[in-house]
Amino acid sequence: MSMEVNFPEDLMSELFDTSFDEIAKKALEAASPVLVRSSQNALQRSVSSRGTYSKGVMVPATKATKAKKTKTDAWIVTVRPVGKDAKGVRNSLKAGVLEYGSAHEAARPWLTTASKNAESEATEKMQEVYNRKVGAK
């Protein structure tokens, strides 16, 4: 007993004509807003749990970089608080102290929460980009 499956020629030609780099870049760009929103929400919860923490403009200053290809051919987007507050303290430093704590302050982790909360929706966005590119439904 045997079974034979033939792929439609148009599907095969679309797959072979598809550029992985193009899909990866567009998929990350589609997922970036989800990652930013999730990071901002998680940061806000961590900041709120510390009543006197100087948050400045850290939460709204959380941004995503443009999608880029690394030296090892991986495609990445970095989401982090950028800029400084009115006192000149880097927002990324404040986010790091929230995540890991310091000698004077307990950690209030937010990265894992942000990642877990964004995973499903970000994956959906990336899948939608892939499906559009290869003509899947």
Short mmCIF file of N, CA and C in Angstrom, two decimals:
data_model
loop_
_atom_site.label_atom_id
_atom_site.label_comp_id
_atom_site.label_asym_id
_atom_site.label_seq_id
_atom_site.Cartn_x
_atom_site.Cartn_y
_atom_site.Cartn_z
N MET A 1 0.85 -1.17 0.00
CA MET A 1 0.00 0.00 0.00
C MET A 1 0.89 1.23 0.00
N SER A 2 0.54 2.21 -0.79
CA SER A 2 1.31 3.44 -0.82
C SER A 2 0.37 4.62 -1.07
N MET A 3 0.85 5.76 -0.74
CA MET A 3 0.07 6.97 -0.96
C MET A 3 0.97 7.99 -1.62
N GLU A 4 0.41 8.70 -2.57
CA GLU A 4 1.17 9.73 -3.26
C GLU A 4 0.49 11.07 -3.05
N VAL A 5 1.27 12.06 -2.70
CA VAL A 5 0.75 13.40 -2.50
C VAL A 5 1.52 14.34 -3.41
N ASN A 6 0.79 15.12 -4.18
CA ASN A 6 1.43 16.09 -5.06
C ASN A 6 1.08 17.49 -4.59
N PHE A 7 2.09 18.28 -4.43
CA PHE A 7 1.88 19.69 -4.07
C PHE A 7 1.45 20.45 -5.31
N PRO A 8 0.50 21.35 -5.16
CA PRO A 8 0.14 22.19 -6.31
C PRO A 8 1.36 22.99 -6.77
N GLU A 9 1.53 23.09 -8.07
CA GLU A 9 2.70 23.78 -8.60
C GLU A 9 2.77 25.23 -8.16
N ASP A 10 1.62 25.90 -8.07
CA ASP A 10 1.66 27.31 -7.67
C ASP A 10 2.14 27.46 -6.23
N LEU A 11 1.79 26.50 -5.36
CA LEU A 11 2.26 26.57 -3.98
C LEU A 11 3.77 26.37 -3.94
N MET A 12 4.26 25.40 -4.67
CA MET A 12 5.70 25.13 -4.66
C MET A 12 6.48 26.33 -5.22
N SER A 13 5.98 26.92 -6.29
CA SER A 13 6.71 28.06 -6.86
C SER A 13 6.69 29.24 -5.89
N GLU A 14 5.57 29.46 -5.19
CA GLU A 14 5.52 30.54 -4.21
C GLU A 14 6.50 30.29 -3.07
N LEU A 15 6.57 29.04 -2.61
CA LEU A 15 7.50 28.73 -1.51
C LEU A 15 8.96 28.95 -1.95
N PHE A 16 9.28 28.52 -3.17
CA PHE A 16 10.66 28.67 -3.63
C PHE A 16 11.02 30.11 -3.94
N ASP A 17 10.03 30.92 -4.28
CA ASP A 17 10.27 32.33 -4.57
C ASP A 17 10.27 33.20 -3.32
N THR A 18 9.95 32.62 -2.20
CA THR A 18 9.83 33.38 -0.96
C THR A 18 11.20 33.59 -0.34
N SER A 19 11.46 34.81 0.05
CA SER A 19 12.71 35.14 0.70
C SER A 19 12.52 35.07 2.22
N PHE A 20 13.29 34.20 2.87
CA PHE A 20 13.19 34.08 4.32
C PHE A 20 13.46 35.42 4.99
N ASP A 21 14.47 36.12 4.52
CA ASP A 21 14.82 37.40 5.13
C ASP A 21 13.67 38.39 5.05
N GLU A 22 13.00 38.41 3.91
CA GLU A 22 11.87 39.32 3.74
C GLU A 22 10.74 38.98 4.71
N ILE A 23 10.43 37.69 4.82
CA ILE A 23 9.36 37.26 5.72
C ILE A 23 9.74 37.54 7.17
N ALA A 24 10.98 37.23 7.54
CA ALA A 24 11.42 37.43 8.92
C ALA A 24 11.32 38.90 9.32
N LYS A 25 11.78 39.77 8.45
CA LYS A 25 11.74 41.21 8.74
C LYS A 25 10.30 41.69 8.91
N LYS A 26 9.44 41.33 7.96
CA LYS A 26 8.05 41.78 8.02
C LYS A 26 7.30 41.15 9.20
N ALA A 27 7.62 39.91 9.53
CA ALA A 27 6.97 39.25 10.66
C ALA A 27 7.34 39.93 11.98
N LEU A 28 8.61 40.27 12.13
CA LEU A 28 9.04 40.96 13.36
C LEU A 28 8.44 42.35 13.44
N GLU A 29 8.35 43.02 12.31
CA GLU A 29 7.73 44.36 12.30
C GLU A 29 6.26 44.28 12.69
N ALA A 30 5.58 43.22 12.27
CA ALA A 30 4.16 43.04 12.62
C ALA A 30 3.99 42.71 14.10
N ALA A 31 4.94 41.99 14.67
CA ALA A 31 4.85 41.58 16.08
C ALA A 31 5.35 42.66 17.04
N SER A 32 6.14 43.60 16.56
CA SER A 32 6.74 44.62 17.44
C SER A 32 5.74 45.39 18.29
N PRO A 33 4.62 45.87 17.73
CA PRO A 33 3.67 46.61 18.57
C PRO A 33 3.12 45.77 19.72
N VAL A 34 2.94 44.49 19.49
CA VAL A 34 2.47 43.59 20.54
C VAL A 34 3.51 43.50 21.65
N LEU A 35 4.76 43.36 21.28
CA LEU A 35 5.85 43.26 22.25
C LEU A 35 6.00 44.55 23.05
N VAL A 36 5.88 45.67 22.38
CA VAL A 36 5.98 46.97 23.06
C VAL A 36 4.85 47.13 24.07
N ARG A 37 3.63 46.86 23.63
CA ARG A 37 2.47 47.00 24.51
C ARG A 37 2.58 46.09 25.74
N SER A 38 2.99 44.86 25.53
CA SER A 38 3.14 43.92 26.63
C SER A 38 4.23 44.37 27.59
N SER A 39 5.33 44.87 27.06
CA SER A 39 6.44 45.36 27.90
C SER A 39 5.99 46.57 28.71
N GLN A 40 5.26 47.48 28.07
CA GLN A 40 4.79 48.66 28.78
C GLN A 40 3.83 48.27 29.91
N ASN A 41 2.93 47.32 29.65
CA ASN A 41 2.00 46.88 30.69
C ASN A 41 2.73 46.23 31.86
N ALA A 42 3.68 45.36 31.56
CA ALA A 42 4.42 44.68 32.61
C ALA A 42 5.27 45.66 33.41
N LEU A 43 5.90 46.61 32.72
CA LEU A 43 6.69 47.63 33.41
C LEU A 43 5.80 48.49 34.32
N GLN A 44 4.63 48.86 33.83
CA GLN A 44 3.71 49.67 34.62
C GLN A 44 3.31 48.95 35.90
N ARG A 45 3.03 47.64 35.79
CA ARG A 45 2.68 46.87 36.99
C ARG A 45 3.85 46.83 37.97
N SER A 46 5.06 46.66 37.47
CA SER A 46 6.23 46.62 38.35
C SER A 46 6.48 47.97 39.00
N VAL A 47 6.32 49.04 38.24
CA VAL A 47 6.50 50.39 38.77
C VAL A 47 5.44 50.67 39.82
N SER A 48 4.20 50.27 39.55
CA SER A 48 3.10 50.53 40.48
C SER A 48 3.26 49.77 41.79
N SER A 49 3.96 48.65 41.75
CA SER A 49 4.15 47.87 42.98
C SER A 49 5.18 48.53 43.91
N ARG A 50 5.84 49.56 43.43
CA ARG A 50 6.84 50.29 44.21
C ARG A 50 6.40 51.74 44.24
N GLY A 51 5.67 52.12 45.28
CA GLY A 51 5.03 53.42 45.37
C GLY A 51 5.90 54.62 45.09
N THR A 52 7.14 54.64 45.55
CA THR A 52 7.96 55.84 45.41
C THR A 52 8.99 55.75 44.29
N TYR A 53 8.90 54.70 43.48
CA TYR A 53 9.90 54.51 42.44
C TYR A 53 9.81 55.62 41.41
N SER A 54 10.95 56.18 41.07
CA SER A 54 11.00 57.26 40.09
C SER A 54 10.89 56.68 38.69
N LYS A 55 9.68 56.69 38.15
CA LYS A 55 9.49 56.09 36.84
C LYS A 55 9.72 57.05 35.69
N GLY A 56 9.63 58.34 35.95
CA GLY A 56 9.85 59.32 34.89
C GLY A 56 9.02 59.00 33.67
N VAL A 57 9.66 58.92 32.55
CA VAL A 57 8.96 58.61 31.30
C VAL A 57 9.32 57.21 30.81
N MET A 58 9.75 56.34 31.73
CA MET A 58 10.23 55.02 31.35
C MET A 58 9.19 54.19 30.61
N VAL A 59 7.98 54.10 31.12
CA VAL A 59 6.98 53.23 30.51
C VAL A 59 6.62 53.70 29.10
N PRO A 60 6.22 54.96 28.90
CA PRO A 60 5.88 55.36 27.52
C PRO A 60 7.10 55.44 26.60
N ALA A 61 8.30 55.45 27.17
CA ALA A 61 9.51 55.50 26.35
C ALA A 61 9.97 54.11 25.92
N THR A 62 9.17 53.09 26.18
CA THR A 62 9.52 51.74 25.76
C THR A 62 9.22 51.61 24.28
N LYS A 63 10.25 51.32 23.51
CA LYS A 63 10.16 51.29 22.05
C LYS A 63 10.81 50.02 21.51
N ALA A 64 10.48 49.71 20.26
CA ALA A 64 11.11 48.59 19.57
C ALA A 64 12.07 49.14 18.53
N THR A 65 13.19 48.47 18.36
CA THR A 65 14.11 48.82 17.29
C THR A 65 13.55 48.28 15.98
N LYS A 66 14.12 48.71 14.88
CA LYS A 66 13.76 48.14 13.59
C LYS A 66 14.28 46.70 13.54
N ALA A 67 13.60 45.85 12.82
CA ALA A 67 14.06 44.48 12.66
C ALA A 67 15.41 44.50 11.94
N LYS A 68 16.33 43.70 12.45
CA LYS A 68 17.64 43.65 11.79
C LYS A 68 18.22 42.24 11.86
N LYS A 69 19.10 41.98 10.93
CA LYS A 69 19.76 40.69 10.83
C LYS A 69 21.10 40.79 11.56
N THR A 70 21.35 39.83 12.44
CA THR A 70 22.60 39.84 13.20
C THR A 70 23.73 39.21 12.41
N LYS A 71 24.92 39.25 12.98
CA LYS A 71 26.09 38.64 12.34
C LYS A 71 25.92 37.13 12.18
N THR A 72 25.10 36.53 13.05
CA THR A 72 24.87 35.09 12.97
C THR A 72 23.64 34.74 12.14
N ASP A 73 23.13 35.71 11.38
CA ASP A 73 21.99 35.55 10.48
C ASP A 73 20.65 35.38 11.18
N ALA A 74 20.59 35.68 12.47
CA ALA A 74 19.31 35.67 13.19
C ALA A 74 18.66 37.03 13.00
N TRP A 75 17.35 37.05 12.95
CA TRP A 75 16.59 38.29 12.85
C TRP A 75 16.08 38.65 14.23
N ILE A 76 16.27 39.90 14.65
CA ILE A 76 15.87 40.31 15.99
C ILE A 76 15.20 41.68 15.99
N VAL A 77 14.43 41.91 17.03
CA VAL A 77 13.89 43.20 17.38
C VAL A 77 14.16 43.35 18.87
N THR A 78 14.66 44.49 19.28
CA THR A 78 14.91 44.73 20.69
C THR A 78 13.86 45.71 21.20
N VAL A 79 13.22 45.34 22.32
CA VAL A 79 12.22 46.20 22.94
C VAL A 79 12.78 46.61 24.30
N ARG A 80 12.87 47.94 24.50
CA ARG A 80 13.44 48.43 25.76
C ARG A 80 13.06 49.89 25.97
N PRO A 81 13.10 50.32 27.23
CA PRO A 81 12.90 51.76 27.48
C PRO A 81 14.12 52.53 26.96
N VAL A 82 13.89 53.60 26.26
CA VAL A 82 14.97 54.40 25.71
C VAL A 82 14.96 55.78 26.36
N GLY A 83 16.02 56.52 26.18
CA GLY A 83 16.09 57.89 26.68
C GLY A 83 16.41 57.98 28.16
N LYS A 84 16.29 59.20 28.68
CA LYS A 84 16.61 59.50 30.08
C LYS A 84 15.47 60.28 30.70
N ASP A 85 15.44 60.25 32.04
CA ASP A 85 14.43 61.06 32.73
C ASP A 85 14.98 62.47 32.93
N ALA A 86 14.21 63.31 33.61
CA ALA A 86 14.60 64.71 33.80
C ALA A 86 15.90 64.86 34.59
N LYS A 87 16.24 63.86 35.38
CA LYS A 87 17.48 63.91 36.17
C LYS A 87 18.67 63.32 35.42
N GLY A 88 18.43 62.85 34.20
CA GLY A 88 19.52 62.30 33.40
C GLY A 88 19.75 60.81 33.62
N VAL A 89 18.85 60.14 34.34
CA VAL A 89 18.99 58.70 34.59
C VAL A 89 18.39 57.94 33.41
N ARG A 90 19.17 57.02 32.87
CA ARG A 90 18.70 56.25 31.71
C ARG A 90 17.50 55.37 32.08
N ASN A 91 16.49 55.39 31.25
CA ASN A 91 15.31 54.56 31.48
C ASN A 91 15.64 53.08 31.45
N SER A 92 16.59 52.68 30.63
CA SER A 92 16.98 51.27 30.59
C SER A 92 17.62 50.83 31.91
N LEU A 93 18.35 51.72 32.56
CA LEU A 93 18.93 51.41 33.87
C LEU A 93 17.82 51.19 34.89
N LYS A 94 16.82 52.05 34.89
CA LYS A 94 15.70 51.90 35.83
C LYS A 94 14.95 50.59 35.58
N ALA A 95 14.77 50.24 34.32
CA ALA A 95 14.09 48.98 33.99
C ALA A 95 14.92 47.79 34.47
N GLY A 96 16.24 47.90 34.35
CA GLY A 96 17.13 46.84 34.83
C GLY A 96 17.07 46.67 36.34
N VAL A 97 16.99 47.78 37.05
CA VAL A 97 16.88 47.72 38.51
C VAL A 97 15.54 47.09 38.90
N LEU A 98 14.50 47.43 38.18
CA LEU A 98 13.20 46.79 38.45
C LEU A 98 13.30 45.28 38.24
N GLU A 99 13.92 44.88 37.17
CA GLU A 99 14.01 43.45 36.83
C GLU A 99 14.87 42.67 37.81
N TYR A 100 16.05 43.19 38.12
CA TYR A 100 17.03 42.44 38.89
C TYR A 100 17.22 42.91 40.33
N GLY A 101 16.72 44.08 40.65
CA GLY A 101 16.91 44.62 41.99
C GLY A 101 18.28 45.27 42.13
N SER A 102 18.56 45.72 43.33
CA SER A 102 19.86 46.32 43.63
C SER A 102 20.18 46.01 45.10
N ALA A 103 21.29 46.54 45.57
CA ALA A 103 21.66 46.33 46.98
C ALA A 103 20.63 46.95 47.91
N HIS A 104 19.89 47.94 47.43
CA HIS A 104 18.93 48.65 48.27
C HIS A 104 17.47 48.38 47.92
N GLU A 105 17.24 47.63 46.88
CA GLU A 105 15.88 47.45 46.40
C GLU A 105 15.66 46.03 45.89
N ALA A 106 14.52 45.44 46.28
CA ALA A 106 14.19 44.09 45.82
C ALA A 106 13.82 44.11 44.34
N ALA A 107 14.05 42.99 43.69
CA ALA A 107 13.68 42.86 42.28
C ALA A 107 12.16 42.86 42.12
N ARG A 108 11.72 43.44 41.04
CA ARG A 108 10.31 43.42 40.65
C ARG A 108 10.26 43.02 39.17
N PRO A 109 10.49 41.72 38.92
CA PRO A 109 10.63 41.25 37.54
C PRO A 109 9.43 41.57 36.65
N TRP A 110 9.74 41.93 35.42
CA TRP A 110 8.71 42.27 34.44
C TRP A 110 8.96 41.62 33.08
N LEU A 111 10.20 41.25 32.78
CA LEU A 111 10.53 40.71 31.46
C LEU A 111 9.82 39.39 31.14
N THR A 112 9.83 38.46 32.07
CA THR A 112 9.19 37.17 31.83
C THR A 112 7.69 37.34 31.63
N THR A 113 7.08 38.19 32.45
CA THR A 113 5.66 38.47 32.32
C THR A 113 5.37 39.07 30.94
N ALA A 114 6.16 40.04 30.54
CA ALA A 114 5.95 40.69 29.24
C ALA A 114 6.07 39.67 28.11
N SER A 115 7.07 38.82 28.20
CA SER A 115 7.30 37.81 27.17
C SER A 115 6.15 36.81 27.09
N LYS A 116 5.75 36.29 28.23
CA LYS A 116 4.66 35.30 28.24
C LYS A 116 3.35 35.91 27.75
N ASN A 117 3.07 37.14 28.16
CA ASN A 117 1.81 37.78 27.76
C ASN A 117 1.76 38.11 26.27
N ALA A 118 2.91 38.30 25.66
CA ALA A 118 2.96 38.68 24.24
C ALA A 118 3.09 37.48 23.31
N GLU A 119 3.53 36.36 23.82
CA GLU A 119 3.91 35.24 22.97
C GLU A 119 2.82 34.80 21.99
N SER A 120 1.63 34.56 22.46
CA SER A 120 0.57 34.06 21.60
C SER A 120 0.18 35.05 20.51
N GLU A 121 -0.08 36.29 20.89
CA GLU A 121 -0.50 37.29 19.90
C GLU A 121 0.63 37.62 18.92
N ALA A 122 1.85 37.70 19.41
CA ALA A 122 2.99 37.99 18.53
C ALA A 122 3.18 36.85 17.53
N THR A 123 3.03 35.63 17.99
CA THR A 123 3.15 34.47 17.09
C THR A 123 2.06 34.51 16.03
N GLU A 124 0.84 34.88 16.43
CA GLU A 124 -0.25 35.01 15.46
C GLU A 124 0.07 36.04 14.39
N LYS A 125 0.59 37.19 14.82
CA LYS A 125 0.94 38.26 13.86
C LYS A 125 1.99 37.77 12.88
N MET A 126 2.99 37.07 13.38
CA MET A 126 4.05 36.57 12.49
C MET A 126 3.50 35.51 11.54
N GLN A 127 2.60 34.66 12.05
CA GLN A 127 1.99 33.63 11.20
C GLN A 127 1.16 34.26 10.09
N GLU A 128 0.44 35.34 10.41
CA GLU A 128 -0.36 36.05 9.41
C GLU A 128 0.53 36.58 8.28
N VAL A 129 1.68 37.13 8.63
CA VAL A 129 2.61 37.64 7.62
C VAL A 129 3.07 36.49 6.72
N TYR A 130 3.43 35.38 7.32
CA TYR A 130 3.89 34.22 6.56
C TYR A 130 2.77 33.72 5.63
N ASN A 131 1.57 33.60 6.19
CA ASN A 131 0.44 33.10 5.39
C ASN A 131 0.15 34.00 4.19
N ARG A 132 0.21 35.31 4.41
CA ARG A 132 -0.03 36.24 3.29
C ARG A 132 1.05 36.07 2.22
N LYS A 133 2.28 35.89 2.65
CA LYS A 133 3.38 35.81 1.69
C LYS A 133 3.30 34.55 0.83
N VAL A 134 2.94 33.43 1.46
CA VAL A 134 2.92 32.17 0.70
C VAL A 134 1.53 31.83 0.18
N GLY A 135 0.57 32.73 0.38
CA GLY A 135 -0.76 32.52 -0.15
C GLY A 135 -1.60 31.52 0.62
N ALA A 136 -1.23 31.24 1.87
CA ALA A 136 -2.00 30.30 2.69
C ALA A 136 -3.23 31.01 3.25
N LYS A 137 -4.20 30.24 3.67
CA LYS A 137 -5.42 30.82 4.21
C LYS A 137 -5.55 30.53 5.68
#
